[in-house]
PDB file of C-alpha atoms and ligand atoms in Angstrom:
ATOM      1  CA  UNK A1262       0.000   0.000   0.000  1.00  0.00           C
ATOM      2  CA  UNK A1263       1.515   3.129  -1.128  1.00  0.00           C
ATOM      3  CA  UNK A1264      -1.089   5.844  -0.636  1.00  0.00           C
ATOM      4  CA  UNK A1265       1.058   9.004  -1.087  1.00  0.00           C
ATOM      5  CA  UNK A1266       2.927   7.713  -3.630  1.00  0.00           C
ATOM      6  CA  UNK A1267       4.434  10.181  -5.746  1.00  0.00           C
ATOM      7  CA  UNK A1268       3.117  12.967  -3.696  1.00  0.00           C
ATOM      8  CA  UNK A1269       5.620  16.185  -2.240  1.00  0.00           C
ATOM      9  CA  UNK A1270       5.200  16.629   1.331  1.00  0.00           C
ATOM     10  CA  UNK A1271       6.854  19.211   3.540  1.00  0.00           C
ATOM     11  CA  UNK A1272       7.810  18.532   7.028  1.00  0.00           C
ATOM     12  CA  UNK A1273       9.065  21.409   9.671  1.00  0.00           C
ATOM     13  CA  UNK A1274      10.801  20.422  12.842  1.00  0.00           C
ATOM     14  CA  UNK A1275      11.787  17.082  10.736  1.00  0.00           C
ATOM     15  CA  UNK A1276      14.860  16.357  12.775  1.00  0.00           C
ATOM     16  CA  UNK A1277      13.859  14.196  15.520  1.00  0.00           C
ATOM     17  CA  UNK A1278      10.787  13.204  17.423  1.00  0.00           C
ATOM     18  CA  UNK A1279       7.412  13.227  16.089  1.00  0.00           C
ATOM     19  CA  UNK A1280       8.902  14.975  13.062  1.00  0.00           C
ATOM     20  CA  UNK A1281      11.192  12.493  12.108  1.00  0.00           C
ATOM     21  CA  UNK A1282       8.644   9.518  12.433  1.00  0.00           C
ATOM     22  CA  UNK A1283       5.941  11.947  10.159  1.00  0.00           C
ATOM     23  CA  UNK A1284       8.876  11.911   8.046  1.00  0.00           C
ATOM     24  CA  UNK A1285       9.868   7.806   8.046  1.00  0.00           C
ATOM     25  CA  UNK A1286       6.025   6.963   7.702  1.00  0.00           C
ATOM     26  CA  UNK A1287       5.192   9.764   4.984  1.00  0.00           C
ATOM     27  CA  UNK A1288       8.357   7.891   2.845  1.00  0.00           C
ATOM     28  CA  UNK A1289       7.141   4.255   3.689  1.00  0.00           C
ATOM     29  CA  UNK A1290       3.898   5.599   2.031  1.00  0.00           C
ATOM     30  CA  UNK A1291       5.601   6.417  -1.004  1.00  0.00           C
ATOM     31  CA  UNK A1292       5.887  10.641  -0.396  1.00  0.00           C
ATOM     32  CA  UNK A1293       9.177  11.880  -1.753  1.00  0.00           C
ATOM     33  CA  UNK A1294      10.059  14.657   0.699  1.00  0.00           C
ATOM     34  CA  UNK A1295      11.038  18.248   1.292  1.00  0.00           C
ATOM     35  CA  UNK A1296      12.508  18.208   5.118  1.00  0.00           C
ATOM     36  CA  UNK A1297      13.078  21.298   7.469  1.00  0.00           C
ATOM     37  CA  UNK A1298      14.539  22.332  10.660  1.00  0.00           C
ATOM     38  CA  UNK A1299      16.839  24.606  11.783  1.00  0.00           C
ATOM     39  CA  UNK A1300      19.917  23.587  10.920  1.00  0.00           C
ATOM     40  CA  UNK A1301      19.761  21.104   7.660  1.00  0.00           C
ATOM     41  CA  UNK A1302      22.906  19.141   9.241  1.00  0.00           C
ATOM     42  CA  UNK A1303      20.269  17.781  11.640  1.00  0.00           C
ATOM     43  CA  UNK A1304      18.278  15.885   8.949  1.00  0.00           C
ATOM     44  CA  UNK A1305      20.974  13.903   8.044  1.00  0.00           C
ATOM     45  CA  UNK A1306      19.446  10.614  10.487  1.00  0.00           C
ATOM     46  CA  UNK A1307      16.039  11.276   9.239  1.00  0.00           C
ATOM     47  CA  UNK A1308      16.952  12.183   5.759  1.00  0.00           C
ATOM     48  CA  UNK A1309      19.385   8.266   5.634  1.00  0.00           C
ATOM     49  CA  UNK A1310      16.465   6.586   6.581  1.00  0.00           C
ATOM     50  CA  UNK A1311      13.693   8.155   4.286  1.00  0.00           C
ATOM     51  CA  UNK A1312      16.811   7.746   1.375  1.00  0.00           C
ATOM     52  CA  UNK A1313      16.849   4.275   2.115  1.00  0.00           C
ATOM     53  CA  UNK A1314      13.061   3.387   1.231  1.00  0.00           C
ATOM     54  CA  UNK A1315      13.685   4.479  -2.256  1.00  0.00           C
ATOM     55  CA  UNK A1316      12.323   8.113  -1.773  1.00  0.00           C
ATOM     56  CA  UNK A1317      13.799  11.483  -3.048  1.00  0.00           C
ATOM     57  CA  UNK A1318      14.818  13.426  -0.013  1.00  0.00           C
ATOM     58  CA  UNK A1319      15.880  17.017   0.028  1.00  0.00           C
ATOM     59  CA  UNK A1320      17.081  18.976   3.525  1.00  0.00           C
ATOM     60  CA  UNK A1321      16.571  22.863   4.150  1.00  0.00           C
ATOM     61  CA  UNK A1322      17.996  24.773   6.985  1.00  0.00           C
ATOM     62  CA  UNK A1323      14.630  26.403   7.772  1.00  0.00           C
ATOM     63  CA  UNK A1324      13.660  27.902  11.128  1.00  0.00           C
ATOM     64  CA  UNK A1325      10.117  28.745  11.001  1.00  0.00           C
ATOM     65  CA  UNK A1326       9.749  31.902  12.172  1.00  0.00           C
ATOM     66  CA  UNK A1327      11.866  33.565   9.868  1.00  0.00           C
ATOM     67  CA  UNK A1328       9.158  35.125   6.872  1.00  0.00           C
ATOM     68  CA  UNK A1329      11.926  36.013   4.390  1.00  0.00           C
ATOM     69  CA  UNK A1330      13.335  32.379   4.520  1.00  0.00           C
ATOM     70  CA  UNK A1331      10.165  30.889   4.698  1.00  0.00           C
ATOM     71  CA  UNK A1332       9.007  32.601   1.465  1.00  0.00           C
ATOM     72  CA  UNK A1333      12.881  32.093   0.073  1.00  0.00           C
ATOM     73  CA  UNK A1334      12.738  27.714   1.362  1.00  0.00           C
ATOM     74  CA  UNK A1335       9.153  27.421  -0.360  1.00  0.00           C
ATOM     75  CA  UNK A1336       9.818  28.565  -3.275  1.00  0.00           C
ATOM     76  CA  UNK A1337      12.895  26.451  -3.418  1.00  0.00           C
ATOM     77  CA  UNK A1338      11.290  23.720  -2.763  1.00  0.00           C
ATOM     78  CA  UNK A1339       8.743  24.170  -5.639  1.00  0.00           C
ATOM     79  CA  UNK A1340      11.740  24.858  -7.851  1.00  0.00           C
ATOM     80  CA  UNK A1341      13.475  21.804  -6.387  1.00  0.00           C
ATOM     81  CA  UNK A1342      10.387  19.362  -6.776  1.00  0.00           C
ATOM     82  CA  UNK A1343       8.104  20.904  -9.070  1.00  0.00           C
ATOM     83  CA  UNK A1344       5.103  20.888  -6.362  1.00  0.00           C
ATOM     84  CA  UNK A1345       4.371  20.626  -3.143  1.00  0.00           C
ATOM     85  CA  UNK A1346       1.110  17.988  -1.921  1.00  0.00           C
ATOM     86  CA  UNK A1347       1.609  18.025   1.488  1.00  0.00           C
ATOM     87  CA  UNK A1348       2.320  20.283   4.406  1.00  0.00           C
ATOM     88  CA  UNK A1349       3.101  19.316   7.945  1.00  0.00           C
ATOM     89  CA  UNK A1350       3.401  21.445  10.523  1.00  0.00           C
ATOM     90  CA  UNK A1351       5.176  20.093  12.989  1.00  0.00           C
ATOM     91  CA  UNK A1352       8.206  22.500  14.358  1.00  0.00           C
ATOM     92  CA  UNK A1353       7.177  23.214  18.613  1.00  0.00           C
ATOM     93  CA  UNK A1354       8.932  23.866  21.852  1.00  0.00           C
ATOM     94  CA  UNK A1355       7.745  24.021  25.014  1.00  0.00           C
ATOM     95  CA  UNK A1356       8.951  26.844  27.800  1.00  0.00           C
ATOM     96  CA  UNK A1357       6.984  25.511  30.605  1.00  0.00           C
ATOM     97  CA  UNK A1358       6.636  27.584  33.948  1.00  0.00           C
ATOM     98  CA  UNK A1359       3.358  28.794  36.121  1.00  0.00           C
ATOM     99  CA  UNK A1360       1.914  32.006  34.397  1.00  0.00           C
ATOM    100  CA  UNK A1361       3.103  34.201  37.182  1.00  0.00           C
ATOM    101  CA  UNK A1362       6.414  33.334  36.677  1.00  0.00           C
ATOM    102  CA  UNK A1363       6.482  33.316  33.051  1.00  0.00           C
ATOM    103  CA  UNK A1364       8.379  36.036  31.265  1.00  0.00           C
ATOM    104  CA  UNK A1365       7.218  38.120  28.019  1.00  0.00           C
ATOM    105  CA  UNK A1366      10.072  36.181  26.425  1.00  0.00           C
ATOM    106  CA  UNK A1367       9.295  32.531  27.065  1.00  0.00           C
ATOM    107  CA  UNK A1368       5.397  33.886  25.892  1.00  0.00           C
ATOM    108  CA  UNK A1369       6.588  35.598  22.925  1.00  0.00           C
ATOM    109  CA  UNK A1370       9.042  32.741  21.900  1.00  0.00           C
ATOM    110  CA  UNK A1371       6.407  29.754  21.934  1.00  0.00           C
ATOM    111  CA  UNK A1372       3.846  31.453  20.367  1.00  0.00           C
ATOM    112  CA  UNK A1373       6.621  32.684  17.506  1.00  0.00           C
ATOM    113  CA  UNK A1374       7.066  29.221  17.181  1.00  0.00           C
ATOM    114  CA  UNK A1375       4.043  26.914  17.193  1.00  0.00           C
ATOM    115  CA  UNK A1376       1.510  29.841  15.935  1.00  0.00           C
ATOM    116  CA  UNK A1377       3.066  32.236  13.746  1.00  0.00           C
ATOM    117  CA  UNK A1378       5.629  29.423  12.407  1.00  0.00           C
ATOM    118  CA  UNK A1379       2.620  27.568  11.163  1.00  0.00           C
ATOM    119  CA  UNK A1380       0.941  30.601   9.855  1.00  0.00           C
ATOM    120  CA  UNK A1381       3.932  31.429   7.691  1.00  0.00           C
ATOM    121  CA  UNK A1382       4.678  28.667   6.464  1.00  0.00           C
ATOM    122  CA  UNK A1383       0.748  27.530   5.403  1.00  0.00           C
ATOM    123  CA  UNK A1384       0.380  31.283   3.733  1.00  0.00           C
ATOM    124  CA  UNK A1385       3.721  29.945   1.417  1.00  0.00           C
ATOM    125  CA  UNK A1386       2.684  26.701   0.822  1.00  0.00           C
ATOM    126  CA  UNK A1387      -0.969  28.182   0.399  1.00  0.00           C
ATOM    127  CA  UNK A1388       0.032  29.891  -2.400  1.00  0.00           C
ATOM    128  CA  UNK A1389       1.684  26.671  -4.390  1.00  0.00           C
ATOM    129  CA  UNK A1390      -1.327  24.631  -3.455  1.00  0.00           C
ATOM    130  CA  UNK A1391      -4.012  27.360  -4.633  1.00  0.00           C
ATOM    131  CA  UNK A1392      -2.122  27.169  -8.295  1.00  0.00           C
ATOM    132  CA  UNK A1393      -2.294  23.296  -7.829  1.00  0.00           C
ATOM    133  CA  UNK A1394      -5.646  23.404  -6.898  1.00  0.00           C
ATOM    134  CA  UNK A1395      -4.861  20.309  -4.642  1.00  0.00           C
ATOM    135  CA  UNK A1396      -3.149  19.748  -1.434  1.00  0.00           C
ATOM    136  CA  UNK A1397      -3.191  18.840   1.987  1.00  0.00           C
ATOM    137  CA  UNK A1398      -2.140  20.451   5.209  1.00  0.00           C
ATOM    138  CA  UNK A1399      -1.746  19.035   8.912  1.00  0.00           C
ATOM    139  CA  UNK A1400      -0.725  21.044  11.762  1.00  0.00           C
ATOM    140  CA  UNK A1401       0.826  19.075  15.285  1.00  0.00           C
ATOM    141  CA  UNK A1402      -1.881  20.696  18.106  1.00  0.00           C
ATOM    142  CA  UNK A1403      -1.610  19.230  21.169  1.00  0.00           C
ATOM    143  CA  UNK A1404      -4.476  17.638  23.422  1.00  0.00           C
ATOM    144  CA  UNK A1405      -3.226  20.366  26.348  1.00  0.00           C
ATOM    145  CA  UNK A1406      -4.561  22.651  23.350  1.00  0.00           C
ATOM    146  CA  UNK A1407      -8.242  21.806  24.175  1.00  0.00           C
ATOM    147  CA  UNK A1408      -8.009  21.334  27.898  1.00  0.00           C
ATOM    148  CA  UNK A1409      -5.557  23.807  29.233  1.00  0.00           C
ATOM    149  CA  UNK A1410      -2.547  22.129  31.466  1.00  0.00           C
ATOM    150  CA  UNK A1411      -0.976  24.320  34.722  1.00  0.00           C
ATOM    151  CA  UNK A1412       2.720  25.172  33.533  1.00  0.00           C
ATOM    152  CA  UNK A1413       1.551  25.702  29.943  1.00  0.00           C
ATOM    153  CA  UNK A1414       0.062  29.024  29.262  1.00  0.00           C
ATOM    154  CA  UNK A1415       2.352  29.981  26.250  1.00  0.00           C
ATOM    155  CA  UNK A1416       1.777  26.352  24.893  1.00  0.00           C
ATOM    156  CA  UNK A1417      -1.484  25.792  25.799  1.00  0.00           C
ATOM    157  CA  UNK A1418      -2.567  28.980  24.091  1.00  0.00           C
ATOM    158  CA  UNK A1419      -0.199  28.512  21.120  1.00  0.00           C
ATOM    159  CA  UNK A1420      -2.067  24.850  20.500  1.00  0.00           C
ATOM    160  CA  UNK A1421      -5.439  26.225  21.260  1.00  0.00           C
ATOM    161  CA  UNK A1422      -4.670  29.221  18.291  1.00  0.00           C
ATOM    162  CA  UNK A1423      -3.096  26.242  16.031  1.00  0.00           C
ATOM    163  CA  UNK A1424      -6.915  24.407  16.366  1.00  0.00           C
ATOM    164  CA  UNK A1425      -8.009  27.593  15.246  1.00  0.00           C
ATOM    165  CA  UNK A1426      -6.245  28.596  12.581  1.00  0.00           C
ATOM    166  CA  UNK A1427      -6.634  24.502  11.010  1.00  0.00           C
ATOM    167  CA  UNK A1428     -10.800  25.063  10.947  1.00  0.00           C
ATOM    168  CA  UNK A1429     -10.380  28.657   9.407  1.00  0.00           C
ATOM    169  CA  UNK A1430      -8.045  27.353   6.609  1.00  0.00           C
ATOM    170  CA  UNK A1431      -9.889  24.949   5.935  1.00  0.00           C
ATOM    171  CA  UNK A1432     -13.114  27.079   5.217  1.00  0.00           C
ATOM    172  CA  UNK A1433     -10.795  29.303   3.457  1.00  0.00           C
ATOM    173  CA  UNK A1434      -9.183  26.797   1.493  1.00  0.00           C
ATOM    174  CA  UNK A1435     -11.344  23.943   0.855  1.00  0.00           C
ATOM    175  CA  UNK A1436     -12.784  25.964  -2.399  1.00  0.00           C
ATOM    176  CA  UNK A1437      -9.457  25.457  -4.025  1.00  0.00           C
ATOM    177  CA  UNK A1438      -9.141  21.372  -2.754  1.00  0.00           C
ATOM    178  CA  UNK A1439      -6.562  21.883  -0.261  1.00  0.00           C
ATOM    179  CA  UNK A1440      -7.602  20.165   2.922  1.00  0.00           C
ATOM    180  CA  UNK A1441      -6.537  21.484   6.161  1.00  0.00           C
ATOM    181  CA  UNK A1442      -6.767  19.324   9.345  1.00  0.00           C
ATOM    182  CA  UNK A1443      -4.881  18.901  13.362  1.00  0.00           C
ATOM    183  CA  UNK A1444      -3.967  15.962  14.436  1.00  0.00           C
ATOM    184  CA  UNK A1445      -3.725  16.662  18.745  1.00  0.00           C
ATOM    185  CA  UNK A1446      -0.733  14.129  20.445  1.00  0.00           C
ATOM    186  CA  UNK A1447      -1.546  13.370  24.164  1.00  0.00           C
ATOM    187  CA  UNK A1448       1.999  12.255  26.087  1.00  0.00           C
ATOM    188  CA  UNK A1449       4.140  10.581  23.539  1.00  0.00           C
ATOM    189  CA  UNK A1450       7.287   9.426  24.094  1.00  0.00           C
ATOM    190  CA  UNK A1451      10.083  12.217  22.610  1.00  0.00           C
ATOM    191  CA  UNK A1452      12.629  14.698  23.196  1.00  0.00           C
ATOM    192  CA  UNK A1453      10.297  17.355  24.808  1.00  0.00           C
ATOM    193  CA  UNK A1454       8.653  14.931  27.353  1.00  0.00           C
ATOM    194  CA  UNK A1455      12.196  12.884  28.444  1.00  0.00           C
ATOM    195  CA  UNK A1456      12.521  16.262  30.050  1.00  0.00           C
ATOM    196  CA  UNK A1457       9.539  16.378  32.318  1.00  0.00           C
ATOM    197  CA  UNK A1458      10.207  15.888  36.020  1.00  0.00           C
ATOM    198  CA  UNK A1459       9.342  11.572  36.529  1.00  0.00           C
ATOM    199  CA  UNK A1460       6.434  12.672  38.710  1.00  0.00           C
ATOM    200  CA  UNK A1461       4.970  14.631  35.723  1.00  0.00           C
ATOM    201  CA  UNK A1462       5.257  12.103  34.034  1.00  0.00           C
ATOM    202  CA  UNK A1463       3.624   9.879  36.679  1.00  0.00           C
ATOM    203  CA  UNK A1464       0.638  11.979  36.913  1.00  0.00           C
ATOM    204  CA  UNK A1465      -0.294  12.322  32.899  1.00  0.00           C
ATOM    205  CA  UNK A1466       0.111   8.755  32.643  1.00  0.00           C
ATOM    206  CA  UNK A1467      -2.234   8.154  35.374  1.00  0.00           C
ATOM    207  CA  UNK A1468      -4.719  10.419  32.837  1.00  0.00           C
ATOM    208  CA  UNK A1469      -3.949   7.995  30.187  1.00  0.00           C
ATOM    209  CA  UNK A1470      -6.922   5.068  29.999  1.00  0.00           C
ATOM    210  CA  UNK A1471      -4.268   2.942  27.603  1.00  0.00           C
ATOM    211  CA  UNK A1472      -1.665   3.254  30.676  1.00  0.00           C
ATOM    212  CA  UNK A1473       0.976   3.958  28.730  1.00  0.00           C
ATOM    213  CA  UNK A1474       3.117   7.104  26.606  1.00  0.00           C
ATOM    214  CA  UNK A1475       2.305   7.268  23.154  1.00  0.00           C
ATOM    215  CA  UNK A1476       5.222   6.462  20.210  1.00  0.00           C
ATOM    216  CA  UNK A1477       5.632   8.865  17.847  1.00  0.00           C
ATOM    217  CA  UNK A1478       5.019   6.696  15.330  1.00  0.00           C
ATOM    218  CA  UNK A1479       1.666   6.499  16.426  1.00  0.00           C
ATOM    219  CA  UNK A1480       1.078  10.236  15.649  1.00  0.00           C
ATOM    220  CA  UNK A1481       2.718   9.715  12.478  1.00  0.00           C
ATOM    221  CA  UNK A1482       0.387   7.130  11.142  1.00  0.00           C
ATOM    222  CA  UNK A1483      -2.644   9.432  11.707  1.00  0.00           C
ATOM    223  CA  UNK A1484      -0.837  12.288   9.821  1.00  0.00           C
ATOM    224  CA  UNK A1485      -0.542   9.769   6.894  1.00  0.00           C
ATOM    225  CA  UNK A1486      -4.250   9.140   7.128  1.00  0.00           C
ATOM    226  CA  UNK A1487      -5.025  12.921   6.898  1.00  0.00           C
ATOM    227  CA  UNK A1488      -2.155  13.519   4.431  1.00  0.00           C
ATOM    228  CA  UNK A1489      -3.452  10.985   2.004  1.00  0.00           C
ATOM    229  CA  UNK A1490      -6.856  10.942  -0.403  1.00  0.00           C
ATOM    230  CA  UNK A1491      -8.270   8.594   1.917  1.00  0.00           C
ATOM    231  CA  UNK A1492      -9.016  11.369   4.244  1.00  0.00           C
ATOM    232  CA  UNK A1493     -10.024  12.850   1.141  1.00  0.00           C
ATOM    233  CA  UNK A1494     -13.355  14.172   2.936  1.00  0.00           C
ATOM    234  CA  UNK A1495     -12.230  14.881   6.176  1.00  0.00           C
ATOM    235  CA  UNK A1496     -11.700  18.603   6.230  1.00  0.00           C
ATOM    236  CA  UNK A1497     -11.225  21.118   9.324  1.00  0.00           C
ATOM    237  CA  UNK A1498     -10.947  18.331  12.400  1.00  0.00           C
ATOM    238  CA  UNK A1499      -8.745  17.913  14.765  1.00  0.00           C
ATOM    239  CA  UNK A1500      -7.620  14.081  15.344  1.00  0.00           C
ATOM    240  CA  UNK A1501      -6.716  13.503  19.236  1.00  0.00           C
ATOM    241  CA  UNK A1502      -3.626  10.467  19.341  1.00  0.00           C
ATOM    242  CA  UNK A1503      -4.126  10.327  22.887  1.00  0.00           C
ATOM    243  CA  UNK A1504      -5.267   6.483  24.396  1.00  0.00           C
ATOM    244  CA  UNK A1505      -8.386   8.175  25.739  1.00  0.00           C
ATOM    245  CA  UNK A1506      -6.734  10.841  27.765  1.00  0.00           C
ATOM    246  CA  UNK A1507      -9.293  13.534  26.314  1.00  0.00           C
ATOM    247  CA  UNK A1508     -12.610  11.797  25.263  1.00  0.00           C
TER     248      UNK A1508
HETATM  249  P1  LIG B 647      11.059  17.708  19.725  1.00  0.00           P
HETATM  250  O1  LIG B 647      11.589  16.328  19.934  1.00  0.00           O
HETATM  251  O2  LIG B 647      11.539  18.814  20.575  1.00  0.00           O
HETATM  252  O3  LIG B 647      11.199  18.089  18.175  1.00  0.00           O
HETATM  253  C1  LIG B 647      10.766  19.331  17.664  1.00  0.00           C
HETATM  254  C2  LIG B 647      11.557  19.656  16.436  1.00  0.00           C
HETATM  255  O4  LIG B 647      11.176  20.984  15.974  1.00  0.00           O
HETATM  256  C3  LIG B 647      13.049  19.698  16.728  1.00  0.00           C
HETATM  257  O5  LIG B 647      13.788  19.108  15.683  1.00  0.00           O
HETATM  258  C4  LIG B 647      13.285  21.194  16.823  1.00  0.00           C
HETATM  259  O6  LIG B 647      14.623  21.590  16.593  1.00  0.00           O
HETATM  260  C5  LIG B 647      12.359  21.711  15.758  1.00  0.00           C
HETATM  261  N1  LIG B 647      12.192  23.167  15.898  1.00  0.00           N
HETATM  262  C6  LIG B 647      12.152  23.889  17.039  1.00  0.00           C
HETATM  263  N2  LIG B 647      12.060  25.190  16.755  1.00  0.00           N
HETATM  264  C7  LIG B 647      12.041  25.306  15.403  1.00  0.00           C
HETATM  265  C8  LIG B 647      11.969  26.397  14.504  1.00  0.00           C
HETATM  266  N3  LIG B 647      11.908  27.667  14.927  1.00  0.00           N
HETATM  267  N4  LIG B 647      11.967  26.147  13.160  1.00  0.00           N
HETATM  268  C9  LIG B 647      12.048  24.882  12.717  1.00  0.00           C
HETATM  269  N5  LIG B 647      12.136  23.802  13.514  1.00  0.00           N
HETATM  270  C10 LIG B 647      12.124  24.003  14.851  1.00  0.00           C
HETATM  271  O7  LIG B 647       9.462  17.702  19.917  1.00  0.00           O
HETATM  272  P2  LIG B 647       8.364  16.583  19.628  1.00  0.00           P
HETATM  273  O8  LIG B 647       7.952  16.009  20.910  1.00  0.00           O
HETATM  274  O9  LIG B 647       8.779  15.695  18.512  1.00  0.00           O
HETATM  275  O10 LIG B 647       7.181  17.539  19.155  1.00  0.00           O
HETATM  276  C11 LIG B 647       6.851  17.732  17.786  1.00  0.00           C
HETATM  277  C12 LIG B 647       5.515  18.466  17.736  1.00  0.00           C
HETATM  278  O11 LIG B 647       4.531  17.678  18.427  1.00  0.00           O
HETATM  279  C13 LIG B 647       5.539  19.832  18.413  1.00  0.00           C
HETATM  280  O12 LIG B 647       4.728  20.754  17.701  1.00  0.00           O
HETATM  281  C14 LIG B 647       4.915  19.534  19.758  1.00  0.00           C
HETATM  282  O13 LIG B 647       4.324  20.676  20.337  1.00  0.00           O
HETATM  283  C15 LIG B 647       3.895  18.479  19.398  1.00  0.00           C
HETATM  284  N6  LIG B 647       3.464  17.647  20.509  1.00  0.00           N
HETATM  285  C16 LIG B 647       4.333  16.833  21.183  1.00  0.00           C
HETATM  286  C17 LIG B 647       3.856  16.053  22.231  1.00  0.00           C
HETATM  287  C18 LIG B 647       4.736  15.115  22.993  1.00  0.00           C
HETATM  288  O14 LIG B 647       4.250  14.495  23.936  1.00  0.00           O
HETATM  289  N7  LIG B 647       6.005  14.960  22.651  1.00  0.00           N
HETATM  290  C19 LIG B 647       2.520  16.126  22.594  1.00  0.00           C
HETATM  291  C20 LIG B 647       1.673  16.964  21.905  1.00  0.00           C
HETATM  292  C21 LIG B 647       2.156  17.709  20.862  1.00  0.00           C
HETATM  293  P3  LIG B 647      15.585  21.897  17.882  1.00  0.00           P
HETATM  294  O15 LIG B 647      16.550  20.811  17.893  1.00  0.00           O
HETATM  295  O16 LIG B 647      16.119  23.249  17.584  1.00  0.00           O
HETATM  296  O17 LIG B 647      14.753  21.964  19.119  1.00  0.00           O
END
């Protein structure tokens, strides 16, 4: 089964974590791919391994909150590929501290990040897509996103916005055939979440109804499903990958 074969997808953030596995399962599927973090030295793991499953594989230094180099990496991309069918946005980081404690900075930097990096980045691709008139978009939310979490203002609110901005999109672009959907991870195991404090960690799990973290290659298959024309009516939603931790 090769669902998004031949298709161009886009991945931000594609260097480890949930990005990398969006990445490896996109490829299995048959996607030849456009990845993006950073620094493009970062890729090279994730880049090997989509290489190796017969894909073409192209790296861009690309950090997501920059507009000129987001416009400047799109369009390089088109040039590079010819097209672009698929967008993930994926690129996030966390600042966690109570809100009374939280600086403008740690605020200003999160939302940078996980709202307006995914707003730049959809208004470029946008574009491509609209002259296409196909394509499909799917922005990493967050479950914390629709229930608020203590330590998490900046995120929470950054997730919440990223919900937002998927349904308007979608109404916005779904004239043109460009689908726009979330898919919300609960606790899955990466990076960002080693780096909790082990009672944390205790205490989400315990929210859990599975009883254990979510792989990232979990969230990844779900961002196939939405990537791919057999989500091909499935427009605006937000998918929670979460055991049951939010019904
Ligand atoms: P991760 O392991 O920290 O990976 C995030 C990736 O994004 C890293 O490669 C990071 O590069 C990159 N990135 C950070 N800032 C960027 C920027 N300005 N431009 C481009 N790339 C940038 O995190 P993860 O756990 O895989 O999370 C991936 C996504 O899933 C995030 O949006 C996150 O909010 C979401 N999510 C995660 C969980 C979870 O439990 N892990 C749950 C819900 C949602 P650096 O090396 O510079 O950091």
């Amino acid at each position: 089964m090769m669902p998004l074969k031949d298709k161009i997808a886009l991945v931000t953030g594609a260097a480890r974590g949930i990005g990398q596995a969006i990445a490896w399962q996109l490829a299995s599927q048959g996607a030849d791919l456009a990845l993006c973090d950073v620094q493009a030295e970062w890729l090279e793991d994730t880049a090997a391994q989509a290489k190796a499953l017969g894909r073409r594989v192209e790296s861009y230094a690309l950090d997501v909150v920059n507009a000129a180099a987001v416009t400047e990496i799109v369009a390089r991309i088109v040039a590079d590929f010819g097209r672009l069918d698929v967008l993930v946005n994926n690129a996030g980081i966390t600042r966690d501290t109570l809100l009374v404690r939280m600086t403008e900075e740690d605020w200003d930097a999160v939302l940078d990040i996980n709202l307006k990096g995914a707003f730049l980045v959809t208004k470029a691709v946008a574009k491509q897509m609209m002259k296409q008139r196909s394509g499909a978009i799917v922005n990493i939310a967050s479950v914390v996103g629709l229930t608020g979490n203590a330590g998490q203002a900046n995120y929470t609110a950054s997730k919440a916005g990223l919900m937002a901005l998927t349904k308007t999109a979608a109404k916005e672009l779904g004239g043109r055939n460009i689908r726009v959907n979330a898919v919300a991870p609960g606790f899955i195991r990466t990076a960002m979440t080693d780096k909790l404090a082990e009672p944390v960690k205790a205490a989400m799990l315990k929210l859990v109804p599975l009883g254990r973290p979510g792989e990232p290659e979990e969230v990844a298959q779900a961002v196939a499903f939405l990537a791919s024309d057999a989500a091909s009516y499935v427009n605006g939603q937000t998918l929670a990958v979460c055991g049951g931790m939010v019904g």
